PDB file of C-alpha atoms and ligand atoms in Angstrom:
ATOM      1  CA  MET A 210     133.550 124.396 184.990  1.00 53.00           C
ATOM      2  CA  PRO A 211     131.248 126.479 187.240  1.00 61.00           C
ATOM      3  CA  PHE A 212     127.536 126.140 186.542  1.00 70.00           C
ATOM      4  CA  GLU A 213     126.467 129.420 184.837  1.00 78.00           C
ATOM      5  CA  LEU A 214     122.872 130.659 184.924  1.00 77.00           C
ATOM      6  CA  SER A 215     123.451 132.578 181.699  1.00 80.00           C
ATOM      7  CA  THR A 216     123.886 129.319 179.751  1.00 81.00           C
ATOM      8  CA  THR A 217     120.862 127.507 181.193  1.00 84.00           C
ATOM      9  CA  VAL A 218     117.352 127.627 179.811  1.00 87.00           C
ATOM     10  CA  PRO A 219     115.025 127.082 182.769  1.00 90.00           C
ATOM     11  CA  TRP A 220     111.807 125.320 181.750  1.00 93.00           C
ATOM     12  CA  GLY A 221     109.467 123.509 184.135  1.00 96.00           C
ATOM     13  CA  ARG A 222     106.615 121.026 184.026  1.00 98.00           C
ATOM     14  CA  ASN A 223     103.803 120.400 186.530  1.00 98.00           C
ATOM     15  CA  LEU A 224     102.575 117.559 188.752  1.00 98.00           C
ATOM     16  CA  ASN A 225      99.985 116.291 186.245  1.00 98.00           C
ATOM     17  CA  GLU A 226     102.719 116.013 183.642  1.00 98.00           C
ATOM     18  CA  TYR A 227     105.058 114.226 186.089  1.00 98.00           C
ATOM     19  CA  ARG A 228     102.236 111.796 186.959  1.00 98.00           C
ATOM     20  CA  ALA A 229     101.766 110.960 183.283  1.00 98.00           C
ATOM     21  CA  MET A 230     105.469 110.908 182.287  1.00 98.00           C
ATOM     22  CA  PHE A 231     106.398 108.540 185.131  1.00 98.00           C
ATOM     23  CA  ASN A 232     103.197 106.476 185.459  1.00 98.00           C
ATOM     24  CA  LEU A 233     102.886 107.771 189.033  1.00 98.00           C
ATOM     25  CA  ARG A 234      99.884 106.102 190.702  1.00 97.00           C
ATOM     26  CA  ASP A 235      98.365 107.350 193.976  1.00 97.00           C
ATOM     27  CA  GLU A 236     100.508 104.868 195.958  1.00 97.00           C
ATOM     28  CA  ASP A 237     103.670 106.149 194.211  1.00 98.00           C
ATOM     29  CA  LEU A 238     102.910 109.683 195.424  1.00 98.00           C
ATOM     30  CA  ASN A 239     103.288 108.444 199.014  1.00 98.00           C
ATOM     31  CA  LYS A 240     106.848 107.268 198.358  1.00 98.00           C
ATOM     32  CA  ARG A 241     110.002 109.148 199.361  1.00 98.00           C
ATOM     33  CA  ILE A 242     110.934 110.759 196.040  1.00 98.00           C
ATOM     34  CA  VAL A 243     114.047 112.554 194.793  1.00 99.00           C
ATOM     35  CA  SER A 244     113.822 114.371 191.460  1.00 98.00           C
ATOM     36  CA  VAL A 245     117.183 115.057 189.817  1.00 98.00           C
ATOM     37  CA  GLY A 246     117.537 117.953 187.369  1.00 97.00           C
ATOM     38  CA  ASP A 247     114.166 119.175 188.658  1.00 98.00           C
ATOM     39  CA  GLY A 248     114.810 122.804 187.677  1.00 97.00           C
ATOM     40  CA  PRO A 249     111.845 125.197 187.867  1.00 98.00           C
ATOM     41  CA  ALA A 250     109.206 122.416 187.717  1.00 98.00           C
ATOM     42  CA  SER A 251     106.231 122.796 190.082  1.00 98.00           C
ATOM     43  CA  PHE A 252     106.324 119.080 190.979  1.00 98.00           C
ATOM     44  CA  ASN A 253     107.917 119.667 194.400  1.00 98.00           C
ATOM     45  CA  ALA A 254     105.682 122.658 195.250  1.00 98.00           C
ATOM     46  CA  GLU A 255     102.491 120.811 194.278  1.00 98.00           C
ATOM     47  CA  MET A 256     103.519 117.584 196.032  1.00 98.00           C
ATOM     48  CA  THR A 257     104.364 119.530 199.202  1.00 98.00           C
ATOM     49  CA  GLN A 258     100.873 121.080 199.141  1.00 98.00           C
ATOM     50  CA  LEU A 259      99.544 117.499 199.088  1.00 98.00           C
ATOM     51  CA  ARG A 260     101.795 116.735 202.105  1.00 98.00           C
ATOM     52  CA  LYS A 261     103.998 114.355 200.086  1.00 98.00           C
ATOM     53  CA  ASN A 262     107.786 113.991 200.357  1.00 97.00           C
ATOM     54  CA  VAL A 263     109.907 115.275 197.478  1.00 98.00           C
ATOM     55  CA  VAL A 264     113.508 116.476 197.378  1.00 98.00           C
ATOM     56  CA  SER A 265     114.617 118.249 194.186  1.00 98.00           C
ATOM     57  CA  ILE A 266     118.266 118.381 193.115  1.00 98.00           C
ATOM     58  CA  ASP A 267     119.618 120.898 190.612  1.00 97.00           C
ATOM     59  CA  PRO A 268     122.617 123.263 190.390  1.00 96.00           C
ATOM     60  CA  ILE A 269     120.274 126.144 189.485  1.00 96.00           C
ATOM     61  CA  TYR A 270     119.134 126.165 193.131  1.00 97.00           C
ATOM     62  CA  LYS A 271     122.307 128.060 194.065  1.00 96.00           C
ATOM     63  CA  PHE A 272     120.708 131.183 192.521  1.00 96.00           C
ATOM     64  CA  SER A 273     118.146 133.483 194.157  1.00 97.00           C
ATOM     65  CA  THR A 274     114.446 133.651 193.304  1.00 98.00           C
ATOM     66  CA  ALA A 275     115.034 137.035 191.626  1.00 97.00           C
ATOM     67  CA  GLU A 276     117.899 135.666 189.498  1.00 96.00           C
ATOM     68  CA  LEU A 277     115.882 132.612 188.462  1.00 97.00           C
ATOM     69  CA  ARG A 278     112.795 134.720 187.674  1.00 97.00           C
ATOM     70  CA  GLN A 279     114.880 137.044 185.520  1.00 95.00           C
ATOM     71  CA  ARG A 280     116.456 134.136 183.619  1.00 95.00           C
ATOM     72  CA  ILE A 281     113.036 132.516 183.063  1.00 95.00           C
ATOM     73  CA  MET A 282     111.692 135.811 181.673  1.00 94.00           C
ATOM     74  CA  GLU A 283     114.777 136.244 179.443  1.00 92.00           C
ATOM     75  CA  THR A 284     114.506 132.774 177.894  1.00 93.00           C
ATOM     76  CA  LYS A 285     110.782 131.936 177.716  1.00 93.00           C
ATOM     77  CA  ASP A 286     110.177 133.780 174.423  1.00 92.00           C
ATOM     78  CA  VAL A 287     113.182 132.055 172.854  1.00 92.00           C
ATOM     79  CA  VAL A 288     111.897 128.593 173.815  1.00 93.00           C
ATOM     80  CA  ILE A 289     108.375 129.393 172.600  1.00 94.00           C
ATOM     81  CA  GLU A 290     109.790 130.741 169.312  1.00 93.00           C
ATOM     82  CA  GLN A 291     111.917 127.576 168.851  1.00 92.00           C
ATOM     83  CA  THR A 292     108.857 125.399 169.507  1.00 93.00           C
ATOM     84  CA  LYS A 293     106.825 127.481 167.026  1.00 93.00           C
ATOM     85  CA  ASN A 294     109.497 126.837 164.392  1.00 94.00           C
ATOM     86  CA  ASN A 295     109.295 123.091 165.046  1.00 92.00           C
ATOM     87  CA  LEU A 296     105.548 122.546 165.530  1.00 94.00           C
ATOM     88  CA  GLN A 297     105.630 119.267 163.578  1.00 93.00           C
ATOM     89  CA  LYS A 298     107.999 117.695 166.113  1.00 91.00           C
ATOM     90  CA  PHE A 299     105.334 117.811 168.843  1.00 93.00           C
ATOM     91  CA  VAL A 300     101.958 116.180 169.483  1.00 95.00           C
ATOM     92  CA  TRP A 301      99.242 118.820 169.990  1.00 97.00           C
ATOM     93  CA  THR A 302      96.448 116.706 171.482  1.00 95.00           C
ATOM     94  CA  LYS A 303      96.601 117.349 175.248  1.00 94.00           C
ATOM     95  CA  ILE A 304      98.314 120.740 174.926  1.00 96.00           C
ATOM     96  CA  LYS A 305      96.482 122.173 171.896  1.00 96.00           C
ATOM     97  CA  THR A 306      98.273 125.425 171.030  1.00 96.00           C
ATOM     98  CA  ILE A 307     101.572 127.205 171.511  1.00 96.00           C
ATOM     99  CA  GLU A 308      99.733 129.798 173.660  1.00 96.00           C
ATOM    100  CA  GLU A 309      98.418 127.042 175.934  1.00 96.00           C
ATOM    101  CA  LEU A 310     101.949 125.622 176.197  1.00 97.00           C
ATOM    102  CA  ALA A 311     103.315 129.006 177.277  1.00 96.00           C
ATOM    103  CA  THR A 312     100.517 129.429 179.844  1.00 97.00           C
ATOM    104  CA  ILE A 313     101.041 125.954 181.351  1.00 97.00           C
ATOM    105  CA  ARG A 314     104.837 126.287 181.552  1.00 97.00           C
ATOM    106  CA  LEU A 315     104.729 129.804 183.048  1.00 97.00           C
ATOM    107  CA  ALA A 316     102.127 128.746 185.626  1.00 98.00           C
ATOM    108  CA  ALA A 317     104.371 125.839 186.672  1.00 98.00           C
ATOM    109  CA  MET A 318     107.496 128.023 186.881  1.00 97.00           C
ATOM    110  CA  ASN A 319     105.687 130.770 188.826  1.00 98.00           C
ATOM    111  CA  HIS A 320     104.439 128.158 191.274  1.00 98.00           C
ATOM    112  CA  PHE A 321     108.037 126.945 191.683  1.00 98.00           C
ATOM    113  CA  LEU A 322     109.304 130.523 192.214  1.00 98.00           C
ATOM    114  CA  GLU A 323     106.686 131.162 194.923  1.00 98.00           C
ATOM    115  CA  ASP A 324     107.736 128.002 196.754  1.00 98.00           C
ATOM    116  CA  PHE A 325     111.494 128.224 196.210  1.00 98.00           C
ATOM    117  CA  GLU A 326     112.809 130.131 199.275  1.00 98.00           C
ATOM    118  CA  LYS A 327     110.555 128.223 201.666  1.00 98.00           C
ATOM    119  CA  GLY A 328     111.539 124.918 200.063  1.00 98.00           C
ATOM    120  CA  LYS A 329     115.224 125.763 200.156  1.00 98.00           C
ATOM    121  CA  ARG A 330     115.030 126.422 203.904  1.00 98.00           C
ATOM    122  CA  ALA A 331     113.250 123.069 204.317  1.00 98.00           C
ATOM    123  CA  PHE A 332     116.027 121.317 202.281  1.00 98.00           C
ATOM    124  CA  ARG A 333     113.463 120.377 199.608  1.00 98.00           C
ATOM    125  CA  TYR A 334     115.525 122.186 196.936  1.00 98.00           C
ATOM    126  CA  VAL A 335     119.142 121.059 197.063  1.00 98.00           C
ATOM    127  CA  ASP A 336     121.835 122.866 195.082  1.00 98.00           C
ATOM    128  CA  HIS A 337     123.908 119.994 193.717  1.00 98.00           C
ATOM    129  CA  GLU A 338     125.508 119.114 190.396  1.00 97.00           C
ATOM    130  CA  MET A 339     125.493 115.460 189.350  1.00 98.00           C
ATOM    131  CA  PRO A 340     127.361 113.177 189.089  1.00 98.00           C
ATOM    132  CA  ALA A 341     129.073 114.276 192.334  1.00 98.00           C
ATOM    133  CA  ARG A 342     128.160 112.173 195.360  1.00 98.00           C
ATOM    134  CA  THR A 343     125.136 113.556 197.222  1.00 98.00           C
ATOM    135  CA  ALA A 344     124.851 113.872 201.011  1.00 98.00           C
ATOM    136  CA  PHE A 345     122.063 111.253 201.137  1.00 98.00           C
ATOM    137  CA  GLY A 346     122.578 107.791 202.619  1.00 98.00           C
ATOM    138  CA  ASN A 347     122.062 104.518 200.769  1.00 98.00           C
ATOM    139  CA  ALA A 348     118.388 103.842 199.903  1.00 98.00           C
ATOM    140  CA  SER A 349     117.204 107.175 201.344  1.00 98.00           C
ATOM    141  CA  PHE A 350     114.485 107.310 198.674  1.00 98.00           C
ATOM    142  CA  ASP A 351     111.997 104.810 197.246  1.00 98.00           C
ATOM    143  CA  LEU A 352     111.952 106.519 193.882  1.00 98.00           C
ATOM    144  CA  GLY A 353     114.356 108.705 191.874  1.00 98.00           C
ATOM    145  CA  LEU A 354     113.045 110.659 188.878  1.00 98.00           C
ATOM    146  CA  SER A 355     114.783 112.415 186.006  1.00 98.00           C
ATOM    147  CA  SER A 356     112.511 114.417 183.705  1.00 98.00           C
ATOM    148  CA  HIS A 357     114.085 115.966 180.602  1.00 95.00           C
ATOM    149  CA  PHE A 358     117.630 115.712 181.951  1.00 96.00           C
ATOM    150  CA  LEU A 359     119.289 112.265 181.659  1.00 96.00           C
ATOM    151  CA  LEU A 360     119.206 110.711 178.146  1.00 96.00           C
ATOM    152  CA  LEU A 361     117.726 113.915 176.650  1.00 93.00           C
ATOM    153  CA  TYR A 362     121.105 115.644 177.087  1.00 92.00           C
ATOM    154  CA  SER A 363     122.881 112.688 175.488  1.00 92.00           C
ATOM    155  CA  GLN A 364     125.893 114.903 174.699  1.00 92.00           C
ATOM    156  CA  LEU A 365     126.836 114.590 178.397  1.00 95.00           C
ATOM    157  CA  GLY A 366     128.092 111.138 177.424  1.00 96.00           C
ATOM    158  CA  LEU A 367     128.106 107.588 178.724  1.00 97.00           C
ATOM    159  CA  ASP A 368     130.514 108.141 181.640  1.00 98.00           C
ATOM    160  CA  PHE A 369     128.406 111.039 182.973  1.00 98.00           C
ATOM    161  CA  HIS A 370     125.231 108.958 182.690  1.00 98.00           C
ATOM    162  CA  LEU A 371     126.772 105.887 184.327  1.00 98.00           C
ATOM    163  CA  ALA A 372     128.179 107.951 187.217  1.00 98.00           C
ATOM    164  CA  THR A 373     124.905 109.871 187.729  1.00 98.00           C
ATOM    165  CA  LEU A 374     122.790 106.718 187.571  1.00 98.00           C
ATOM    166  CA  THR A 375     125.151 104.864 189.920  1.00 98.00           C
ATOM    167  CA  GLU A 376     124.729 107.664 192.473  1.00 98.00           C
ATOM    168  CA  MET A 377     120.944 107.800 191.965  1.00 98.00           C
ATOM    169  CA  LEU A 378     120.699 104.020 192.355  1.00 98.00           C
ATOM    170  CA  ARG A 379     122.796 104.220 195.544  1.00 98.00           C
ATOM    171  CA  ILE A 380     120.281 106.578 197.168  1.00 98.00           C
ATOM    172  CA  CYS A 381     117.085 105.178 195.506  1.00 98.00           C
ATOM    173  CA  ASN A 382     115.428 101.776 195.318  1.00 98.00           C
ATOM    174  CA  GLN A 383     114.147 102.540 191.830  1.00 98.00           C
ATOM    175  CA  VAL A 384     114.936 105.179 189.171  1.00 98.00           C
ATOM    176  CA  ARG A 385     112.686 106.337 186.307  1.00 98.00           C
ATOM    177  CA  ILE A 386     113.911 108.454 183.396  1.00 98.00           C
ATOM    178  CA  PHE A 387     111.643 110.283 180.913  1.00 98.00           C
ATOM    179  CA  PRO A 388     111.906 110.691 177.976  1.00 96.00           C
ATOM    180  CA  ILE A 389     114.334 108.196 176.472  1.00 96.00           C
ATOM    181  CA  LEU A 390     114.776 110.369 173.374  1.00 93.00           C
ATOM    182  CA  ASN A 391     117.670 112.743 172.716  1.00 87.00           C
ATOM    183  CA  LEU A 392     117.260 116.351 171.558  1.00 82.00           C
ATOM    184  CA  ASN A 393     116.924 115.124 167.939  1.00 82.00           C
ATOM    185  CA  ALA A 394     113.837 113.128 168.982  1.00 83.00           C
ATOM    186  CA  GLU A 395     115.571 109.807 168.326  1.00 86.00           C
ATOM    187  CA  GLN A 396     115.894 107.068 170.961  1.00 88.00           C
ATOM    188  CA  SER A 397     119.021 108.080 172.858  1.00 90.00           C
ATOM    189  CA  GLU A 398     122.035 106.100 171.710  1.00 90.00           C
ATOM    190  CA  LEU A 399     122.875 105.766 175.413  1.00 96.00           C
ATOM    191  CA  VAL A 400     119.925 103.499 176.207  1.00 96.00           C
ATOM    192  CA  ALA A 401     121.532 100.350 174.773  1.00 96.00           C
ATOM    193  CA  ASP A 402     124.903 101.114 176.401  1.00 96.00           C
ATOM    194  CA  LEU A 403     123.356 101.782 179.803  1.00 97.00           C
ATOM    195  CA  ILE A 404     121.384  98.531 179.637  1.00 97.00           C
ATOM    196  CA  LYS A 405     124.583  96.639 178.758  1.00 97.00           C
ATOM    197  CA  HIS A 406     126.484  98.151 181.705  1.00 97.00           C
ATOM    198  CA  LEU A 407     123.748  97.937 184.334  1.00 97.00           C
ATOM    199  CA  GLU A 408     121.627  94.857 183.508  1.00 97.00           C
ATOM    200  CA  SER A 409     123.613  92.467 185.704  1.00 97.00           C
ATOM    201  CA  ASP A 410     122.689  94.417 188.860  1.00 96.00           C
ATOM    202  CA  PHE A 411     119.340  95.976 187.974  1.00 98.00           C
ATOM    203  CA  ILE A 412     116.031  95.019 186.367  1.00 98.00           C
ATOM    204  CA  ILE A 413     115.779  97.444 183.441  1.00 98.00           C
ATOM    205  CA  GLU A 414     112.511  98.019 181.613  1.00 98.00           C
ATOM    206  CA  ILE A 415     111.297 100.364 178.886  1.00 97.00           C
ATOM    207  CA  VAL A 416     107.741 101.251 179.926  1.00 98.00           C
ATOM    208  CA  ASN A 417     105.057 102.907 177.760  1.00 98.00           C
ATOM    209  CA  VAL A 418     103.443 105.919 179.453  1.00 98.00           C
ATOM    210  CA  ASP A 419     100.375 108.058 178.817  1.00 96.00           C
ATOM    211  CA  TYR A 420     102.320 111.207 177.895  1.00 97.00           C
ATOM    212  CA  GLU A 421     103.571 112.245 174.486  1.00 96.00           C
ATOM    213  CA  PHE A 422     104.467 115.838 173.686  1.00 95.00           C
ATOM    214  CA  GLN A 423     107.797 115.360 171.888  1.00 93.00           C
ATOM    215  CA  LYS A 424     106.748 113.029 168.996  1.00 93.00           C
ATOM    216  CA  ASN A 425     107.461 109.359 169.878  1.00 94.00           C
ATOM    217  CA  GLY A 426     108.451 110.443 173.392  1.00 96.00           C
ATOM    218  CA  ASN A 427     106.030 108.182 175.254  1.00 97.00           C
ATOM    219  CA  GLN A 428     108.366 105.788 177.032  1.00 97.00           C
ATOM    220  CA  MET A 429     110.378 105.851 180.228  1.00 98.00           C
ATOM    221  CA  LEU A 430     113.391 103.822 181.341  1.00 98.00           C
ATOM    222  CA  GLN A 431     112.900 102.151 184.714  1.00 98.00           C
ATOM    223  CA  LEU A 432     115.774 100.661 186.734  1.00 98.00           C
ATOM    224  CA  THR A 433     115.079  98.632 189.877  1.00 98.00           C
ATOM    225  CA  HIS A 434     117.530  96.936 192.250  1.00 98.00           C
ATOM    226  CA  LYS A 435     117.444  93.138 191.780  1.00 96.00           C
TER     227      LYS A 435
HETATM  228  C1  SAM B1449     115.023 120.827 180.760  1.00 95.25           C
HETATM  229  S1  SAM B1449     115.272 121.090 182.473  1.00 95.25           S
HETATM  230  C2  SAM B1449     114.061 119.970 183.142  1.00 95.25           C
HETATM  231  C3  SAM B1449     113.389 120.505 184.368  1.00 95.25           C
HETATM  232  C4  SAM B1449     112.326 119.591 184.992  1.00 95.25           C
HETATM  233  N1  SAM B1449     112.866 118.303 185.334  1.00 95.25           N
HETATM  234  C5  SAM B1449     111.145 119.416 184.075  1.00 95.25           C
HETATM  235  O1  SAM B1449     111.069 118.405 183.364  1.00 95.25           O
HETATM  236  O2  SAM B1449     110.278 120.278 184.045  1.00 95.25           O
HETATM  237  C6  SAM B1449     116.820 120.254 182.806  1.00 95.25           C
HETATM  238  C7  SAM B1449     117.390 120.569 184.175  1.00 95.25           C
HETATM  239  O3  SAM B1449     118.588 119.788 184.358  1.00 95.25           O
HETATM  240  C8  SAM B1449     119.447 120.541 185.184  1.00 95.25           C
HETATM  241  N2  SAM B1449     120.829 120.034 185.133  1.00 95.25           N
HETATM  242  C9  SAM B1449     121.754 120.255 184.168  1.00 95.25           C
HETATM  243  N3  SAM B1449     122.934 119.681 184.505  1.00 95.25           N
HETATM  244  C10 SAM B1449     122.744 119.091 185.714  1.00 95.25           C
HETATM  245  C11 SAM B1449     123.589 118.332 186.578  1.00 95.25           C
HETATM  246  N4  SAM B1449     124.858 118.078 186.263  1.00 95.25           N
HETATM  247  N5  SAM B1449     123.070 117.847 187.743  1.00 95.25           N
HETATM  248  C12 SAM B1449     121.756 118.079 188.067  1.00 95.25           C
HETATM  249  N6  SAM B1449     120.917 118.805 187.271  1.00 95.25           N
HETATM  250  C13 SAM B1449     121.400 119.303 186.119  1.00 95.25           C
HETATM  251  C14 SAM B1449     119.310 121.956 184.623  1.00 95.25           C
HETATM  252  O4  SAM B1449     119.767 122.931 185.540  1.00 95.25           O
HETATM  253  C15 SAM B1449     117.808 122.029 184.346  1.00 95.25           C
HETATM  254  O5  SAM B1449     117.101 122.626 185.416  1.00 95.25           O
END
């Protein structure tokens, strides 16, 4: 099925949030990083400004800046309205109000939009739909990240997750996934299955992190080659 922009809801986080979600220390920022399902996050743009190395992978990168901007503008009010209707499902300590949430997310997505064409030409934004094999060689990256893509979209199923993780672990020495909750804010039913399938080849850890916006969403899954 072709990837349609009209069915996606672009929503992007920033570097500070990525640092907290993935326990990224200063030394981690110097690693070769690939971020899968990176969407309109400003992580790549901000990291590039710091002269760090990030490649973002997402099928939305086939669209133009104008198309992505239009889709972001079409959907932002819907997402904010949905969040407003579910205030009790979130933790309002770091981000204090719905208005602050909208400001932070729009700032991140605008930063992404400003960087997008330049980054595409530099092959920092790669149009690619997982779980298809990427063009990257084995162990091209030290670290692979998935923020609000794997596990959250648990309806993609075990086979999709196994195939995507197998490809990510082919090109990365370590993979970190945040959060480990599904869209119902419960620990994804896939976590136990993935551990069962992958624990003979990888060290798998559930790590507490200093980020919690979705209630109880303060853990990441970390997989490292043995
Ligand atoms: C909720 S957004 C998260 C964006 C960003 N990682 C963040 O946390 O701010 C999920 C992203 O996953 C992407 N996605 C969906 N299916 C994908 C696939 N098969 N392969 C790669 N990315 C995919 C979507 O296009 C979307 O940009």
